[in-house]
mmCIF file of C-alpha atoms in Angstrom:
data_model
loop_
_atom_site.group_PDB
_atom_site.id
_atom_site.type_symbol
_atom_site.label_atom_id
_atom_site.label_comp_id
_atom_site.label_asym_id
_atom_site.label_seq_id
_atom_site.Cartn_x
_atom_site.Cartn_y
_atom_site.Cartn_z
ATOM 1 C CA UNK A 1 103.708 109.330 82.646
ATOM 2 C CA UNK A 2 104.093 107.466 79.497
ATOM 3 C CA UNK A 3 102.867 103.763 79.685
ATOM 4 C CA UNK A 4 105.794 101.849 81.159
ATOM 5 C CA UNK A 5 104.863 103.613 83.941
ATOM 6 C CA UNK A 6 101.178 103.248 84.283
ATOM 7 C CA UNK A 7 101.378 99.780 83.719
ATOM 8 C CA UNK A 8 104.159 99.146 86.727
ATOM 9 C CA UNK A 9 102.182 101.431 89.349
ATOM 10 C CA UNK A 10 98.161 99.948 88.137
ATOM 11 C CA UNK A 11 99.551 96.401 88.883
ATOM 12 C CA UNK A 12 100.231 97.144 92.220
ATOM 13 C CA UNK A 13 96.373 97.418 92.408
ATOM 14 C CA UNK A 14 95.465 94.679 91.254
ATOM 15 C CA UNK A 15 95.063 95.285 88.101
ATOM 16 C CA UNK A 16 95.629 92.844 85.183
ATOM 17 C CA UNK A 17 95.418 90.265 87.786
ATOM 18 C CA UNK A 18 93.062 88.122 89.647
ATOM 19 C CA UNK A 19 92.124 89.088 93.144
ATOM 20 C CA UNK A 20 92.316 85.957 94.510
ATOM 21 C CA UNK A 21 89.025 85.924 95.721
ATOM 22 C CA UNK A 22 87.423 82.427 96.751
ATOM 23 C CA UNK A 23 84.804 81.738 93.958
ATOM 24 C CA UNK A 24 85.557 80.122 90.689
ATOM 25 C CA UNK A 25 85.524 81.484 87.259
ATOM 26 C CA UNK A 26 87.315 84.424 88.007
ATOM 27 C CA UNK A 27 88.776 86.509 85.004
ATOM 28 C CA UNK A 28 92.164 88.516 84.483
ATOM 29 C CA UNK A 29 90.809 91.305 82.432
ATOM 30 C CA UNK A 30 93.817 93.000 81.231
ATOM 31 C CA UNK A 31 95.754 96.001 81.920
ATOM 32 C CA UNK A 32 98.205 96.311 79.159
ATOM 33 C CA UNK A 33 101.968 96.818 78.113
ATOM 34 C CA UNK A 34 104.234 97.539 75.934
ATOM 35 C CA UNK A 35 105.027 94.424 75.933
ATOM 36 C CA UNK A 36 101.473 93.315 76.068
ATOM 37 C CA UNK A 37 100.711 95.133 72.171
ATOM 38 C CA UNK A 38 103.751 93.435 70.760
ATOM 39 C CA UNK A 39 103.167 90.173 71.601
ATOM 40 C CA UNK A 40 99.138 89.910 71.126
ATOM 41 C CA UNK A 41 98.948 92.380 68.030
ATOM 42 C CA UNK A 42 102.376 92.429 67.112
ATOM 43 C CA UNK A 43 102.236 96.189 66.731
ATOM 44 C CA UNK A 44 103.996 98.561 68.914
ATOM 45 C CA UNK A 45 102.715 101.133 71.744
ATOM 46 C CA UNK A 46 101.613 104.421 70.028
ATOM 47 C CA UNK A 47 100.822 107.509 72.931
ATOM 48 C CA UNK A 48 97.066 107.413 71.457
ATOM 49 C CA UNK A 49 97.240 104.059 73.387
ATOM 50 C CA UNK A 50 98.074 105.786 76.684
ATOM 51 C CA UNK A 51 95.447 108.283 76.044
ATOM 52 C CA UNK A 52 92.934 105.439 75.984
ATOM 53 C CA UNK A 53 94.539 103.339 79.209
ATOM 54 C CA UNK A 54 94.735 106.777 81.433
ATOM 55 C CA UNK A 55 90.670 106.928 81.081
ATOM 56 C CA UNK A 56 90.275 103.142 81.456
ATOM 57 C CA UNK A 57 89.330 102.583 77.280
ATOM 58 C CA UNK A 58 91.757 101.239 74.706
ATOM 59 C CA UNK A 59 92.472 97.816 75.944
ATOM 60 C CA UNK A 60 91.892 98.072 79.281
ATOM 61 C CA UNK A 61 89.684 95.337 81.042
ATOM 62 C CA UNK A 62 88.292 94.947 84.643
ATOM 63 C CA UNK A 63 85.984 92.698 86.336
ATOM 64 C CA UNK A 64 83.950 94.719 89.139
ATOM 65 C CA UNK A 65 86.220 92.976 91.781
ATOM 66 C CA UNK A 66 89.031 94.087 90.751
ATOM 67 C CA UNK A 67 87.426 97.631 90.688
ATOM 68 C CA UNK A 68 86.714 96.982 94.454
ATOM 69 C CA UNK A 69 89.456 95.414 95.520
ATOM 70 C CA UNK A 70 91.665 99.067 93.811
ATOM 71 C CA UNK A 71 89.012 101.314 95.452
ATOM 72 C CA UNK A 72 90.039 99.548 99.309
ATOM 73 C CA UNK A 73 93.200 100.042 98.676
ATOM 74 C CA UNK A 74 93.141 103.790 97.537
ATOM 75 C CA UNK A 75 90.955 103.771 101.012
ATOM 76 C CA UNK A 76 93.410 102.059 102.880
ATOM 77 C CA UNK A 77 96.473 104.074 101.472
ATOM 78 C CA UNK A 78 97.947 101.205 100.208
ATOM 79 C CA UNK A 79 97.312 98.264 101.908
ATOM 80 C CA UNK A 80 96.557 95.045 100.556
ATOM 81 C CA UNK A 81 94.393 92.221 101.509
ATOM 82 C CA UNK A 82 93.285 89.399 99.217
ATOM 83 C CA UNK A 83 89.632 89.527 99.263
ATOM 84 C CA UNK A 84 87.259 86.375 100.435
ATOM 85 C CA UNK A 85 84.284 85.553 100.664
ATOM 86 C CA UNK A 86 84.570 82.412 103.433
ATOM 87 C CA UNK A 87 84.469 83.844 106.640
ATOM 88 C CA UNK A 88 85.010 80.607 108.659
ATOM 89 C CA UNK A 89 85.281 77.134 108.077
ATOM 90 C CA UNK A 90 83.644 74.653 110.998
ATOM 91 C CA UNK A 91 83.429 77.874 113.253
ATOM 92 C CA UNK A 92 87.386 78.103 112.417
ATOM 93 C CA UNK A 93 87.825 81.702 111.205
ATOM 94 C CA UNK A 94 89.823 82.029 108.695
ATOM 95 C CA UNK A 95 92.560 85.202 108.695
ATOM 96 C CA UNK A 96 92.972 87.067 105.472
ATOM 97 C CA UNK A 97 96.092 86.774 103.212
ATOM 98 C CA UNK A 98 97.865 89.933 103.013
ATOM 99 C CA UNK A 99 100.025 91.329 100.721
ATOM 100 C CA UNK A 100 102.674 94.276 100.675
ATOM 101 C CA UNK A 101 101.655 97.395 100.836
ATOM 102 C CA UNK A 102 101.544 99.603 97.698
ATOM 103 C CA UNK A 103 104.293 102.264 98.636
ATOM 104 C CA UNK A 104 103.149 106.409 97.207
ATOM 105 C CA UNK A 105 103.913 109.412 99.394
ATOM 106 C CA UNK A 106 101.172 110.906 101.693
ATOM 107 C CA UNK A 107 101.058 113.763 99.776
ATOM 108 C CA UNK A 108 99.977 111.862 96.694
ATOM 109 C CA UNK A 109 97.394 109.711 98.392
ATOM 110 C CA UNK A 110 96.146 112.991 100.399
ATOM 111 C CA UNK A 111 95.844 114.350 96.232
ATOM 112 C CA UNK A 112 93.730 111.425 95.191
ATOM 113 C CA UNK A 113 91.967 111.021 97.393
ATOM 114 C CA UNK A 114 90.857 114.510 98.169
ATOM 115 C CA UNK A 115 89.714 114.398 94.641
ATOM 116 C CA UNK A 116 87.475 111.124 95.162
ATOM 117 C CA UNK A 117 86.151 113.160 98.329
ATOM 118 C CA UNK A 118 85.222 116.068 96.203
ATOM 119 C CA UNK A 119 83.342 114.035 93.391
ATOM 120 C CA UNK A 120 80.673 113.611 96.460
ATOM 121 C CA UNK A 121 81.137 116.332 98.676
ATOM 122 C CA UNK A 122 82.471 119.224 96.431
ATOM 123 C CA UNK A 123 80.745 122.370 95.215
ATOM 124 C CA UNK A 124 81.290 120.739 91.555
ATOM 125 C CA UNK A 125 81.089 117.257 92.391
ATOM 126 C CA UNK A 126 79.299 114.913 89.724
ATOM 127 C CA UNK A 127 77.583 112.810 92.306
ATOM 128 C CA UNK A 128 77.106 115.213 95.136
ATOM 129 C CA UNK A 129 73.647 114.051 95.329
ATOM 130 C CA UNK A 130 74.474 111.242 96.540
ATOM 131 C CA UNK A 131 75.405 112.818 99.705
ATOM 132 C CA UNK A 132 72.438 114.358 100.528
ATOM 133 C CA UNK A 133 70.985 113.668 104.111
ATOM 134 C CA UNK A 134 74.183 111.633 104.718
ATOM 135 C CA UNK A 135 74.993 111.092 108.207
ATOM 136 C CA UNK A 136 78.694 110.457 107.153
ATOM 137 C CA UNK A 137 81.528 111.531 104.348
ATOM 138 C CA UNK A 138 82.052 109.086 101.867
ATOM 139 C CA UNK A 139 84.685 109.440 98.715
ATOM 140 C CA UNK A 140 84.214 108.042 95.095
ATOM 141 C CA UNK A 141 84.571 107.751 91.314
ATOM 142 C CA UNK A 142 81.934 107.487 88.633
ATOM 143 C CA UNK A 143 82.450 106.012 85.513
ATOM 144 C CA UNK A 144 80.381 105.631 82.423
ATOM 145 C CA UNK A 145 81.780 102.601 80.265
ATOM 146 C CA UNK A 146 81.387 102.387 76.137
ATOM 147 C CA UNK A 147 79.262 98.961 74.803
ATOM 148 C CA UNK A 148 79.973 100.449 71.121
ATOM 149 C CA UNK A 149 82.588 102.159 69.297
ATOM 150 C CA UNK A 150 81.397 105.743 67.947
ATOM 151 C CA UNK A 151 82.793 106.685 65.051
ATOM 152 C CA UNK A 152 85.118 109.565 64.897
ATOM 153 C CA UNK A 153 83.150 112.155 63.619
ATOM 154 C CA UNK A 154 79.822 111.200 65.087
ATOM 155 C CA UNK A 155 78.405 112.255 68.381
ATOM 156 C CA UNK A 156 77.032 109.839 71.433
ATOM 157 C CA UNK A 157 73.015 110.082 71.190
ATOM 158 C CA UNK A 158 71.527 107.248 73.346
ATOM 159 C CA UNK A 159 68.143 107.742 71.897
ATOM 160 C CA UNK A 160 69.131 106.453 68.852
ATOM 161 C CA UNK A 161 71.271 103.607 70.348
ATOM 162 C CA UNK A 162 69.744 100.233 70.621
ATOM 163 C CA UNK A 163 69.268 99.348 74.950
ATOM 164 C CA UNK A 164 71.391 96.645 74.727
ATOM 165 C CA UNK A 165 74.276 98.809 73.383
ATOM 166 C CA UNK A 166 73.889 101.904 75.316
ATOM 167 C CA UNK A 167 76.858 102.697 77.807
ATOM 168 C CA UNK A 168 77.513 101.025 81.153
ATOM 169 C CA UNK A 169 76.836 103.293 84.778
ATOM 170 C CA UNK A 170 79.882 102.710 86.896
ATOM 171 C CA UNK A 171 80.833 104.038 90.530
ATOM 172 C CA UNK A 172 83.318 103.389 93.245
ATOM 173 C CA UNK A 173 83.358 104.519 96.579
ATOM 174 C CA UNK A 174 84.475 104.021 100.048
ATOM 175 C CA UNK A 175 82.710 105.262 103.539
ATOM 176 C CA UNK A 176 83.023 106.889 106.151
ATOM 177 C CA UNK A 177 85.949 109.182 104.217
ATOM 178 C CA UNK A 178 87.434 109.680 108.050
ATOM 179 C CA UNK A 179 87.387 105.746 108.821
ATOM 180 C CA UNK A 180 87.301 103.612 105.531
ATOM 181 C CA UNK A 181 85.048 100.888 106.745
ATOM 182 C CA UNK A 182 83.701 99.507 103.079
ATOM 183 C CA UNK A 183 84.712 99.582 99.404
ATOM 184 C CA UNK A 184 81.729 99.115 96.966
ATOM 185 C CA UNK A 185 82.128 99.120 92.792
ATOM 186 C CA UNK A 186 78.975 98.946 91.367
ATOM 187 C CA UNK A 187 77.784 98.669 87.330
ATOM 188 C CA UNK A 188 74.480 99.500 86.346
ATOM 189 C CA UNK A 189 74.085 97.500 82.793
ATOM 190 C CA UNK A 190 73.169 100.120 79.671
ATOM 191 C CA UNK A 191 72.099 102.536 82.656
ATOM 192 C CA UNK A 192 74.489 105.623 80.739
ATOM 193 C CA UNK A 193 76.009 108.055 83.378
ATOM 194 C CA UNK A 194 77.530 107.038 86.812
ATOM 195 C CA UNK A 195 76.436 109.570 89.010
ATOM 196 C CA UNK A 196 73.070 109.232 88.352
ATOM 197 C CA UNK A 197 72.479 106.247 87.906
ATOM 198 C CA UNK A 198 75.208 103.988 89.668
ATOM 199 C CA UNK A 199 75.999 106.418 92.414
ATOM 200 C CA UNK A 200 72.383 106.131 94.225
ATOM 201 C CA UNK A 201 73.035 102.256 94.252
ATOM 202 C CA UNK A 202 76.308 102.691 96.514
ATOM 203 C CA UNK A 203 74.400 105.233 98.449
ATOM 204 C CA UNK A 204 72.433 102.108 99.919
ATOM 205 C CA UNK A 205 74.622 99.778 100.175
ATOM 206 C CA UNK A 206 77.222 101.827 102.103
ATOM 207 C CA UNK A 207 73.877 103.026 104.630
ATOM 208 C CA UNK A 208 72.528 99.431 104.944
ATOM 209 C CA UNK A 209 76.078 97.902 105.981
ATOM 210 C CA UNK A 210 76.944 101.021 108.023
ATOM 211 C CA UNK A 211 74.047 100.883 109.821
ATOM 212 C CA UNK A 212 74.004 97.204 110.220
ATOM 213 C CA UNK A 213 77.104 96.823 111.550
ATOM 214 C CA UNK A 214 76.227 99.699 114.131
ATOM 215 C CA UNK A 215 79.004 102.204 113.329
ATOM 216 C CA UNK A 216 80.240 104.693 115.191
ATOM 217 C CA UNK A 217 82.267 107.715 114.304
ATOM 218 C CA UNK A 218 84.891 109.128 115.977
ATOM 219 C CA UNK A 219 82.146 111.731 117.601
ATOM 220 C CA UNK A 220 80.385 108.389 119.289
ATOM 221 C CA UNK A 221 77.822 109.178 117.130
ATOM 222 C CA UNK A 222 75.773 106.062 115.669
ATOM 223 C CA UNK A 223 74.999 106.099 111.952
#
């Protein structure tokens, strides 16, 4: 794809950006450019660099918001609304701010996200543990996220790691796969792999607002 390319299409979901989202404090992270390397490091873009930005390392930089805010719009197949946390002022609801759609052909959204749908619910899925005794399909991502450099010829052994520098456990999702309904990224601090140990944390939270919020699928069966 090269990075030129990467860069244009991962802005258009949000990331690099700030969400908008109504609570202060909240940071840009970074997804970088060309143009980006040149002007903070004054080097230029080397394809090692795309290698690292295509499995979110290298300079890339989220906030867990942003990671959520990416994952309901994969759900949504592209559209875009500016997440909040308000849901009415003086009993006044207050109507999201949306944004244009990201534009991709159905065939490459029906690609993606059959893949996040087979993470949970595939013979080979990493996290298809999560799924068990689900009432529901449900599509994700896990991630595991590097504290520490590792030098080049050593080898990953958390054992020998301090805690406080052991990798990150990262997952998105989205339920029901049919009917998006909620986006969720969660990070479990030092926690190490994502589908063990971030996965079972989205789990509940997609089951407690599912059920909460009485769903019902397309079957009229309640969750």
């Amino acid at each position: 794809m090269g990075i030129d390319s990467m860069h244009e299409f991962g802005i258009q979901f949000g990331l690099g950006d700030r969400t908008g989202v109504d609570i202060p404090s909240e940071r840009r992270g970074n997804w970088p450019s060309r143009d980006w390397k040149k002007r903070v490091q004054g080097l230029p873009w080397f394809p090692g660099d795309s290698v690292n930005m295509g499995i979110g390392q290298g300079y890339v930089l989220t906030t867990p918001m942003q990671l959520a805010y990416m994952t309901a719009i994969m759900a949504s197949r592209g559209e875009r609304i500016v997440p909040q946390v308000v849901k009415s002022i003086g009993g006044v609801p207050l109507e999201p701010t949306r944004l244009p759609s990201v534009s991709c052909t159905a065939d490459n959204w029906d690609y993606t996200l059959e893949g996040m749908y087979d993470v949970i619910h595939g013979r080979k899925g990493t996290a298809k543990a999560m799924a068990r005794g689900a009432k529901y399909k449900m599509a994700g991502k896990s991630g595991t996220a590097q504290v520490v450099g590792i030098a080049q010829d050593e080898e990953y052994d958390e054992e020998k790691v301090a805690e406080r520098n052991r990798d990150h456990a990262l997952f998105v999702g989205y339920a029901p796969y049919e009917d998006p309904q909620i986006a969720v990224a969660v990070i479990v601090e030092n926690a190490g792999g994502g589908s063990t140990n971030a996965a079972p944390v989205v789990r509940k939270i997609f089951d407690a607002y599912l059920q909460s919020v009485g769903y019902i699928d397309a079957k009229g069966n309640r969750l």
